[in-house]
């Protein structure tokens, strides 16, 4: 039985799935399965931190049909591709990444998923791409970057998020301080967010990702 646990996110065979917006196309070698004429893509929590958060008990999802997402640290597009499935053709994902190495694969993904827009830029310097985003109202800010100032980068980019918009900040503790316990790092980053965001939930991503957590939050008015 196919159960829709969040909008556009399904569970069956004890796995997570999204409806494939680009039928017959795989992104990272994931399994495809067709049920009642609908093709689904398996969403691997060992390859997507958002899938890991869902598996670990994320209690709600901010993604709906038509949601506009600013995604910092899009890499090759594994998680972005599943968000593309979820928000559909009425939504969009603006994927920002600094690495020229991963961009060719990400650009290929964008060729057959028209709701993804790539930007080669440094998320730490939003002033360099702010003009590209000024016409877009973002309902969700998602960040997964391996930098020592993760909360600071998130806050810099929150200017693009509409009032009461939702945020998902992936914390990679070792990139901030490899000598401190991950829980302490997460608490420290959470404290930085609190003046500007209400914290909804913090989810540890272990055992899928060691030393990682996701902070789910909402921008204050």
PDB file of C-alpha atoms in Angstrom:
ATOM      1  CA  UNK A   1       0.000   0.000   0.000  1.00  0.00           C
ATOM      2  CA  UNK A   2       1.245   3.466  -0.953  1.00  0.00           C
ATOM      3  CA  UNK A   3       0.995   5.908   1.969  1.00  0.00           C
ATOM      4  CA  UNK A   4       1.508   9.646   1.444  1.00  0.00           C
ATOM      5  CA  UNK A   5       3.260  10.730   4.656  1.00  0.00           C
ATOM      6  CA  UNK A   6       3.876  14.340   3.581  1.00  0.00           C
ATOM      7  CA  UNK A   7       2.786  16.146   0.436  1.00  0.00           C
ATOM      8  CA  UNK A   8       4.549  14.369  -2.439  1.00  0.00           C
ATOM      9  CA  UNK A   9       6.443  11.977  -0.140  1.00  0.00           C
ATOM     10  CA  UNK A  10       5.357   8.352  -0.041  1.00  0.00           C
ATOM     11  CA  UNK A  11       6.176   5.279   1.966  1.00  0.00           C
ATOM     12  CA  UNK A  12       5.832   1.709   0.772  1.00  0.00           C
ATOM     13  CA  UNK A  13       7.971  -1.415   1.025  1.00  0.00           C
ATOM     14  CA  UNK A  14       9.409   0.291   4.143  1.00  0.00           C
ATOM     15  CA  UNK A  15      11.109   2.883   1.915  1.00  0.00           C
ATOM     16  CA  UNK A  16      10.603   6.544   1.017  1.00  0.00           C
ATOM     17  CA  UNK A  17       9.591   7.501  -2.538  1.00  0.00           C
ATOM     18  CA  UNK A  18       8.665  10.517  -4.653  1.00  0.00           C
ATOM     19  CA  UNK A  19       6.694  10.561  -7.909  1.00  0.00           C
ATOM     20  CA  UNK A  20       9.139  10.864 -10.778  1.00  0.00           C
ATOM     21  CA  UNK A  21       8.670  14.206 -12.534  1.00  0.00           C
ATOM     22  CA  UNK A  22      10.933  12.934 -15.347  1.00  0.00           C
ATOM     23  CA  UNK A  23       9.729   9.373 -16.037  1.00  0.00           C
ATOM     24  CA  UNK A  24      12.374   6.707 -16.705  1.00  0.00           C
ATOM     25  CA  UNK A  25      15.144   9.097 -15.664  1.00  0.00           C
ATOM     26  CA  UNK A  26      17.373   8.164 -12.727  1.00  0.00           C
ATOM     27  CA  UNK A  27      19.564  10.737 -10.962  1.00  0.00           C
ATOM     28  CA  UNK A  28      21.892   8.758  -8.686  1.00  0.00           C
ATOM     29  CA  UNK A  29      21.177   5.113  -9.487  1.00  0.00           C
ATOM     30  CA  UNK A  30      18.019   4.988  -7.393  1.00  0.00           C
ATOM     31  CA  UNK A  31      15.388   2.293  -7.855  1.00  0.00           C
ATOM     32  CA  UNK A  32      12.326   3.104  -9.964  1.00  0.00           C
ATOM     33  CA  UNK A  33       9.004   1.373  -9.377  1.00  0.00           C
ATOM     34  CA  UNK A  34       5.670   1.779 -11.153  1.00  0.00           C
ATOM     35  CA  UNK A  35       2.411   1.294  -9.252  1.00  0.00           C
ATOM     36  CA  UNK A  36      -0.996   1.832 -10.875  1.00  0.00           C
ATOM     37  CA  UNK A  37       0.620   3.675 -13.771  1.00  0.00           C
ATOM     38  CA  UNK A  38       2.658   6.069 -11.610  1.00  0.00           C
ATOM     39  CA  UNK A  39       6.452   5.854 -11.539  1.00  0.00           C
ATOM     40  CA  UNK A  40       8.128   6.431  -8.173  1.00  0.00           C
ATOM     41  CA  UNK A  41      11.790   7.075  -7.326  1.00  0.00           C
ATOM     42  CA  UNK A  42      13.229   5.562  -4.176  1.00  0.00           C
ATOM     43  CA  UNK A  43      14.591   8.246  -1.834  1.00  0.00           C
ATOM     44  CA  UNK A  44      17.714   6.951  -0.114  1.00  0.00           C
ATOM     45  CA  UNK A  45      18.314   8.371   3.414  1.00  0.00           C
ATOM     46  CA  UNK A  46      21.993   7.414   3.180  1.00  0.00           C
ATOM     47  CA  UNK A  47      22.368   9.717   0.165  1.00  0.00           C
ATOM     48  CA  UNK A  48      19.961  12.512   1.087  1.00  0.00           C
ATOM     49  CA  UNK A  49      20.004  14.268   4.451  1.00  0.00           C
ATOM     50  CA  UNK A  50      16.414  15.419   4.039  1.00  0.00           C
ATOM     51  CA  UNK A  51      15.313  11.814   3.537  1.00  0.00           C
ATOM     52  CA  UNK A  52      17.335  10.906   6.630  1.00  0.00           C
ATOM     53  CA  UNK A  53      15.506  13.592   8.617  1.00  0.00           C
ATOM     54  CA  UNK A  54      12.148  12.224   7.486  1.00  0.00           C
ATOM     55  CA  UNK A  55      13.183   8.714   8.483  1.00  0.00           C
ATOM     56  CA  UNK A  56      14.328  10.041  11.869  1.00  0.00           C
ATOM     57  CA  UNK A  57      10.980  11.674  12.625  1.00  0.00           C
ATOM     58  CA  UNK A  58      10.740  15.105  10.994  1.00  0.00           C
ATOM     59  CA  UNK A  59       7.210  16.000  12.056  1.00  0.00           C
ATOM     60  CA  UNK A  60       6.160  18.148   9.119  1.00  0.00           C
ATOM     61  CA  UNK A  61       7.287  19.206   5.660  1.00  0.00           C
ATOM     62  CA  UNK A  62       7.194  22.754   4.277  1.00  0.00           C
ATOM     63  CA  UNK A  63       7.235  21.582   0.655  1.00  0.00           C
ATOM     64  CA  UNK A  64       4.021  21.750  -1.380  1.00  0.00           C
ATOM     65  CA  UNK A  65       3.031  21.997  -5.031  1.00  0.00           C
ATOM     66  CA  UNK A  66       4.260  25.390  -6.224  1.00  0.00           C
ATOM     67  CA  UNK A  67       6.769  25.985  -3.410  1.00  0.00           C
ATOM     68  CA  UNK A  68       9.815  28.077  -4.342  1.00  0.00           C
ATOM     69  CA  UNK A  69      12.974  26.787  -2.660  1.00  0.00           C
ATOM     70  CA  UNK A  70      16.352  28.493  -2.304  1.00  0.00           C
ATOM     71  CA  UNK A  71      18.777  25.596  -1.929  1.00  0.00           C
ATOM     72  CA  UNK A  72      22.313  26.384  -0.744  1.00  0.00           C
ATOM     73  CA  UNK A  73      24.818  23.614  -1.410  1.00  0.00           C
ATOM     74  CA  UNK A  74      22.977  21.838  -4.202  1.00  0.00           C
ATOM     75  CA  UNK A  75      26.023  19.704  -5.155  1.00  0.00           C
ATOM     76  CA  UNK A  76      25.118  17.148  -7.848  1.00  0.00           C
ATOM     77  CA  UNK A  77      21.409  17.453  -7.109  1.00  0.00           C
ATOM     78  CA  UNK A  78      20.441  14.275  -5.263  1.00  0.00           C
ATOM     79  CA  UNK A  79      18.089  15.929  -2.757  1.00  0.00           C
ATOM     80  CA  UNK A  80      17.231  18.718  -5.193  1.00  0.00           C
ATOM     81  CA  UNK A  81      15.880  16.145  -7.644  1.00  0.00           C
ATOM     82  CA  UNK A  82      13.422  14.786  -5.078  1.00  0.00           C
ATOM     83  CA  UNK A  83      12.319  18.310  -4.179  1.00  0.00           C
ATOM     84  CA  UNK A  84      11.800  18.832  -7.913  1.00  0.00           C
ATOM     85  CA  UNK A  85       9.415  15.870  -7.850  1.00  0.00           C
ATOM     86  CA  UNK A  86       7.559  17.289  -4.841  1.00  0.00           C
ATOM     87  CA  UNK A  87       7.114  20.973  -5.765  1.00  0.00           C
ATOM     88  CA  UNK A  88       6.281  20.073  -9.359  1.00  0.00           C
ATOM     89  CA  UNK A  89       6.227  22.273 -12.423  1.00  0.00           C
ATOM     90  CA  UNK A  90       4.474  25.106 -10.579  1.00  0.00           C
ATOM     91  CA  UNK A  91       7.334  25.337  -8.083  1.00  0.00           C
ATOM     92  CA  UNK A  92      11.043  25.948  -8.440  1.00  0.00           C
ATOM     93  CA  UNK A  93      14.360  25.151  -6.818  1.00  0.00           C
ATOM     94  CA  UNK A  94      17.197  27.632  -7.202  1.00  0.00           C
ATOM     95  CA  UNK A  95      20.320  25.585  -6.545  1.00  0.00           C
ATOM     96  CA  UNK A  96      23.471  27.441  -5.494  1.00  0.00           C
ATOM     97  CA  UNK A  97      26.869  25.775  -5.263  1.00  0.00           C
ATOM     98  CA  UNK A  98      30.445  26.999  -5.345  1.00  0.00           C
ATOM     99  CA  UNK A  99      32.002  23.840  -6.787  1.00  0.00           C
ATOM    100  CA  UNK A 100      32.687  23.923 -10.516  1.00  0.00           C
ATOM    101  CA  UNK A 101      33.459  20.200 -10.254  1.00  0.00           C
ATOM    102  CA  UNK A 102      29.864  19.192  -9.455  1.00  0.00           C
ATOM    103  CA  UNK A 103      28.178  21.741 -11.703  1.00  0.00           C
ATOM    104  CA  UNK A 104      28.306  19.727 -14.982  1.00  0.00           C
ATOM    105  CA  UNK A 105      26.241  16.905 -13.475  1.00  0.00           C
ATOM    106  CA  UNK A 106      23.867  19.394 -11.886  1.00  0.00           C
ATOM    107  CA  UNK A 107      23.446  21.188 -15.216  1.00  0.00           C
ATOM    108  CA  UNK A 108      22.582  17.887 -16.871  1.00  0.00           C
ATOM    109  CA  UNK A 109      19.870  17.359 -14.263  1.00  0.00           C
ATOM    110  CA  UNK A 110      18.455  20.800 -15.040  1.00  0.00           C
ATOM    111  CA  UNK A 111      18.184  19.918 -18.738  1.00  0.00           C
ATOM    112  CA  UNK A 112      15.260  17.557 -18.131  1.00  0.00           C
ATOM    113  CA  UNK A 113      13.876  19.150 -14.963  1.00  0.00           C
ATOM    114  CA  UNK A 114      12.747  22.639 -15.911  1.00  0.00           C
ATOM    115  CA  UNK A 115      11.855  23.625 -12.334  1.00  0.00           C
ATOM    116  CA  UNK A 116      15.537  23.620 -11.255  1.00  0.00           C
ATOM    117  CA  UNK A 117      17.741  26.672 -11.877  1.00  0.00           C
ATOM    118  CA  UNK A 118      21.512  26.405 -11.243  1.00  0.00           C
ATOM    119  CA  UNK A 119      23.713  29.229  -9.972  1.00  0.00           C
ATOM    120  CA  UNK A 120      27.482  28.827  -9.585  1.00  0.00           C
ATOM    121  CA  UNK A 121      28.200  31.052  -6.588  1.00  0.00           C
ATOM    122  CA  UNK A 122      29.429  31.203  -3.010  1.00  0.00           C
ATOM    123  CA  UNK A 123      26.532  31.004  -0.522  1.00  0.00           C
ATOM    124  CA  UNK A 124      28.713  32.993   1.880  1.00  0.00           C
ATOM    125  CA  UNK A 125      28.442  35.982  -0.462  1.00  0.00           C
ATOM    126  CA  UNK A 126      24.751  36.409  -1.343  1.00  0.00           C
ATOM    127  CA  UNK A 127      25.358  39.950  -2.556  1.00  0.00           C
ATOM    128  CA  UNK A 128      26.818  38.435  -5.745  1.00  0.00           C
ATOM    129  CA  UNK A 129      23.587  36.669  -6.720  1.00  0.00           C
ATOM    130  CA  UNK A 130      20.934  38.813  -5.028  1.00  0.00           C
ATOM    131  CA  UNK A 131      19.956  40.425  -8.344  1.00  0.00           C
ATOM    132  CA  UNK A 132      19.221  36.977  -9.786  1.00  0.00           C
ATOM    133  CA  UNK A 133      16.745  36.288  -6.970  1.00  0.00           C
ATOM    134  CA  UNK A 134      14.979  39.614  -6.475  1.00  0.00           C
ATOM    135  CA  UNK A 135      11.935  38.645  -8.571  1.00  0.00           C
ATOM    136  CA  UNK A 136      11.329  35.397  -6.651  1.00  0.00           C
ATOM    137  CA  UNK A 137       9.448  34.948  -3.398  1.00  0.00           C
ATOM    138  CA  UNK A 138      10.898  31.962  -1.534  1.00  0.00           C
ATOM    139  CA  UNK A 139       8.788  29.966   0.895  1.00  0.00           C
ATOM    140  CA  UNK A 140      11.648  27.661   1.946  1.00  0.00           C
ATOM    141  CA  UNK A 141      15.387  28.118   2.531  1.00  0.00           C
ATOM    142  CA  UNK A 142      17.366  24.858   2.606  1.00  0.00           C
ATOM    143  CA  UNK A 143      21.089  24.798   3.369  1.00  0.00           C
ATOM    144  CA  UNK A 144      23.666  22.007   3.294  1.00  0.00           C
ATOM    145  CA  UNK A 145      27.151  23.517   3.135  1.00  0.00           C
ATOM    146  CA  UNK A 146      30.354  22.330   4.802  1.00  0.00           C
ATOM    147  CA  UNK A 147      31.631  25.625   6.168  1.00  0.00           C
ATOM    148  CA  UNK A 148      32.656  26.689   9.698  1.00  0.00           C
ATOM    149  CA  UNK A 149      30.022  29.474   9.785  1.00  0.00           C
ATOM    150  CA  UNK A 150      26.932  27.499   8.807  1.00  0.00           C
ATOM    151  CA  UNK A 151      24.376  29.454  10.853  1.00  0.00           C
ATOM    152  CA  UNK A 152      25.887  32.758   9.701  1.00  0.00           C
ATOM    153  CA  UNK A 153      25.523  31.769   6.031  1.00  0.00           C
ATOM    154  CA  UNK A 154      21.934  30.705   6.655  1.00  0.00           C
ATOM    155  CA  UNK A 155      21.123  34.035   8.291  1.00  0.00           C
ATOM    156  CA  UNK A 156      22.774  36.004   5.476  1.00  0.00           C
ATOM    157  CA  UNK A 157      20.524  34.263   2.955  1.00  0.00           C
ATOM    158  CA  UNK A 158      17.370  34.527   5.034  1.00  0.00           C
ATOM    159  CA  UNK A 159      16.857  37.964   3.467  1.00  0.00           C
ATOM    160  CA  UNK A 160      15.444  36.111   0.442  1.00  0.00           C
ATOM    161  CA  UNK A 161      12.925  34.177   2.543  1.00  0.00           C
ATOM    162  CA  UNK A 162       9.423  35.590   2.824  1.00  0.00           C
ATOM    163  CA  UNK A 163       7.969  36.493   6.229  1.00  0.00           C
ATOM    164  CA  UNK A 164       7.049  33.332   8.158  1.00  0.00           C
ATOM    165  CA  UNK A 165       8.920  31.256   5.582  1.00  0.00           C
ATOM    166  CA  UNK A 166      10.414  27.940   6.668  1.00  0.00           C
ATOM    167  CA  UNK A 167      14.073  26.997   6.899  1.00  0.00           C
ATOM    168  CA  UNK A 168      15.958  23.714   7.019  1.00  0.00           C
ATOM    169  CA  UNK A 169      19.581  24.039   8.090  1.00  0.00           C
ATOM    170  CA  UNK A 170      21.788  20.955   7.875  1.00  0.00           C
ATOM    171  CA  UNK A 171      24.507  21.098  10.523  1.00  0.00           C
ATOM    172  CA  UNK A 172      27.760  19.256   9.818  1.00  0.00           C
ATOM    173  CA  UNK A 173      29.375  19.521  13.236  1.00  0.00           C
ATOM    174  CA  UNK A 174      32.893  18.484  12.214  1.00  0.00           C
ATOM    175  CA  UNK A 175      33.119  21.375   9.735  1.00  0.00           C
ATOM    176  CA  UNK A 176      32.522  23.814  12.592  1.00  0.00           C
ATOM    177  CA  UNK A 177      34.552  22.240  15.403  1.00  0.00           C
ATOM    178  CA  UNK A 178      35.911  18.692  15.136  1.00  0.00           C
ATOM    179  CA  UNK A 179      36.955  18.641  18.796  1.00  0.00           C
ATOM    180  CA  UNK A 180      33.533  19.290  20.370  1.00  0.00           C
ATOM    181  CA  UNK A 181      30.543  16.923  20.676  1.00  0.00           C
ATOM    182  CA  UNK A 182      28.080  17.285  17.800  1.00  0.00           C
ATOM    183  CA  UNK A 183      25.225  18.047  20.201  1.00  0.00           C
ATOM    184  CA  UNK A 184      27.115  21.039  21.594  1.00  0.00           C
ATOM    185  CA  UNK A 185      27.782  22.377  18.091  1.00  0.00           C
ATOM    186  CA  UNK A 186      24.115  22.007  17.141  1.00  0.00           C
ATOM    187  CA  UNK A 187      23.052  23.869  20.286  1.00  0.00           C
ATOM    188  CA  UNK A 188      25.502  26.649  19.488  1.00  0.00           C
ATOM    189  CA  UNK A 189      24.201  27.026  15.927  1.00  0.00           C
ATOM    190  CA  UNK A 190      20.614  26.944  17.170  1.00  0.00           C
ATOM    191  CA  UNK A 191      21.363  29.796  19.560  1.00  0.00           C
ATOM    192  CA  UNK A 192      22.621  31.892  16.630  1.00  0.00           C
ATOM    193  CA  UNK A 193      19.347  31.371  14.764  1.00  0.00           C
ATOM    194  CA  UNK A 194      16.961  32.175  17.612  1.00  0.00           C
ATOM    195  CA  UNK A 195      16.917  35.989  17.290  1.00  0.00           C
ATOM    196  CA  UNK A 196      15.615  35.638  13.710  1.00  0.00           C
ATOM    197  CA  UNK A 197      13.919  32.221  13.653  1.00  0.00           C
ATOM    198  CA  UNK A 198      11.531  30.206  15.773  1.00  0.00           C
ATOM    199  CA  UNK A 199      12.915  26.691  16.149  1.00  0.00           C
ATOM    200  CA  UNK A 200      10.320  24.060  15.255  1.00  0.00           C
ATOM    201  CA  UNK A 201      12.369  20.887  15.578  1.00  0.00           C
ATOM    202  CA  UNK A 202      15.942  19.614  15.653  1.00  0.00           C
ATOM    203  CA  UNK A 203      16.555  16.139  14.219  1.00  0.00           C
ATOM    204  CA  UNK A 204      19.746  14.103  14.577  1.00  0.00           C
ATOM    205  CA  UNK A 205      20.603  12.335  11.308  1.00  0.00           C
ATOM    206  CA  UNK A 206      22.494   9.444  12.871  1.00  0.00           C
ATOM    207  CA  UNK A 207      22.959   6.627  11.922  1.00  0.00           C
ATOM    208  CA  UNK A 208      22.478   7.831   8.330  1.00  0.00           C
ATOM    209  CA  UNK A 209      24.952  10.726   8.693  1.00  0.00           C
ATOM    210  CA  UNK A 210      27.412  10.767  11.582  1.00  0.00           C
ATOM    211  CA  UNK A 211      27.688  14.087  13.410  1.00  0.00           C
ATOM    212  CA  UNK A 212      24.869  15.711  11.422  1.00  0.00           C
ATOM    213  CA  UNK A 213      21.534  17.241  12.369  1.00  0.00           C
ATOM    214  CA  UNK A 214      18.815  19.302  10.714  1.00  0.00           C
ATOM    215  CA  UNK A 215      17.351  22.383  12.358  1.00  0.00           C
ATOM    216  CA  UNK A 216      13.813  23.047  11.118  1.00  0.00           C
ATOM    217  CA  UNK A 217      12.738  26.622  11.783  1.00  0.00           C
ATOM    218  CA  UNK A 218      10.406  29.464  10.808  1.00  0.00           C
ATOM    219  CA  UNK A 219      11.381  33.045  10.071  1.00  0.00           C
ATOM    220  CA  UNK A 220      10.018  35.593  12.503  1.00  0.00           C
ATOM    221  CA  UNK A 221       7.877  38.478  11.252  1.00  0.00           C
TER     222      UNK A 221
END
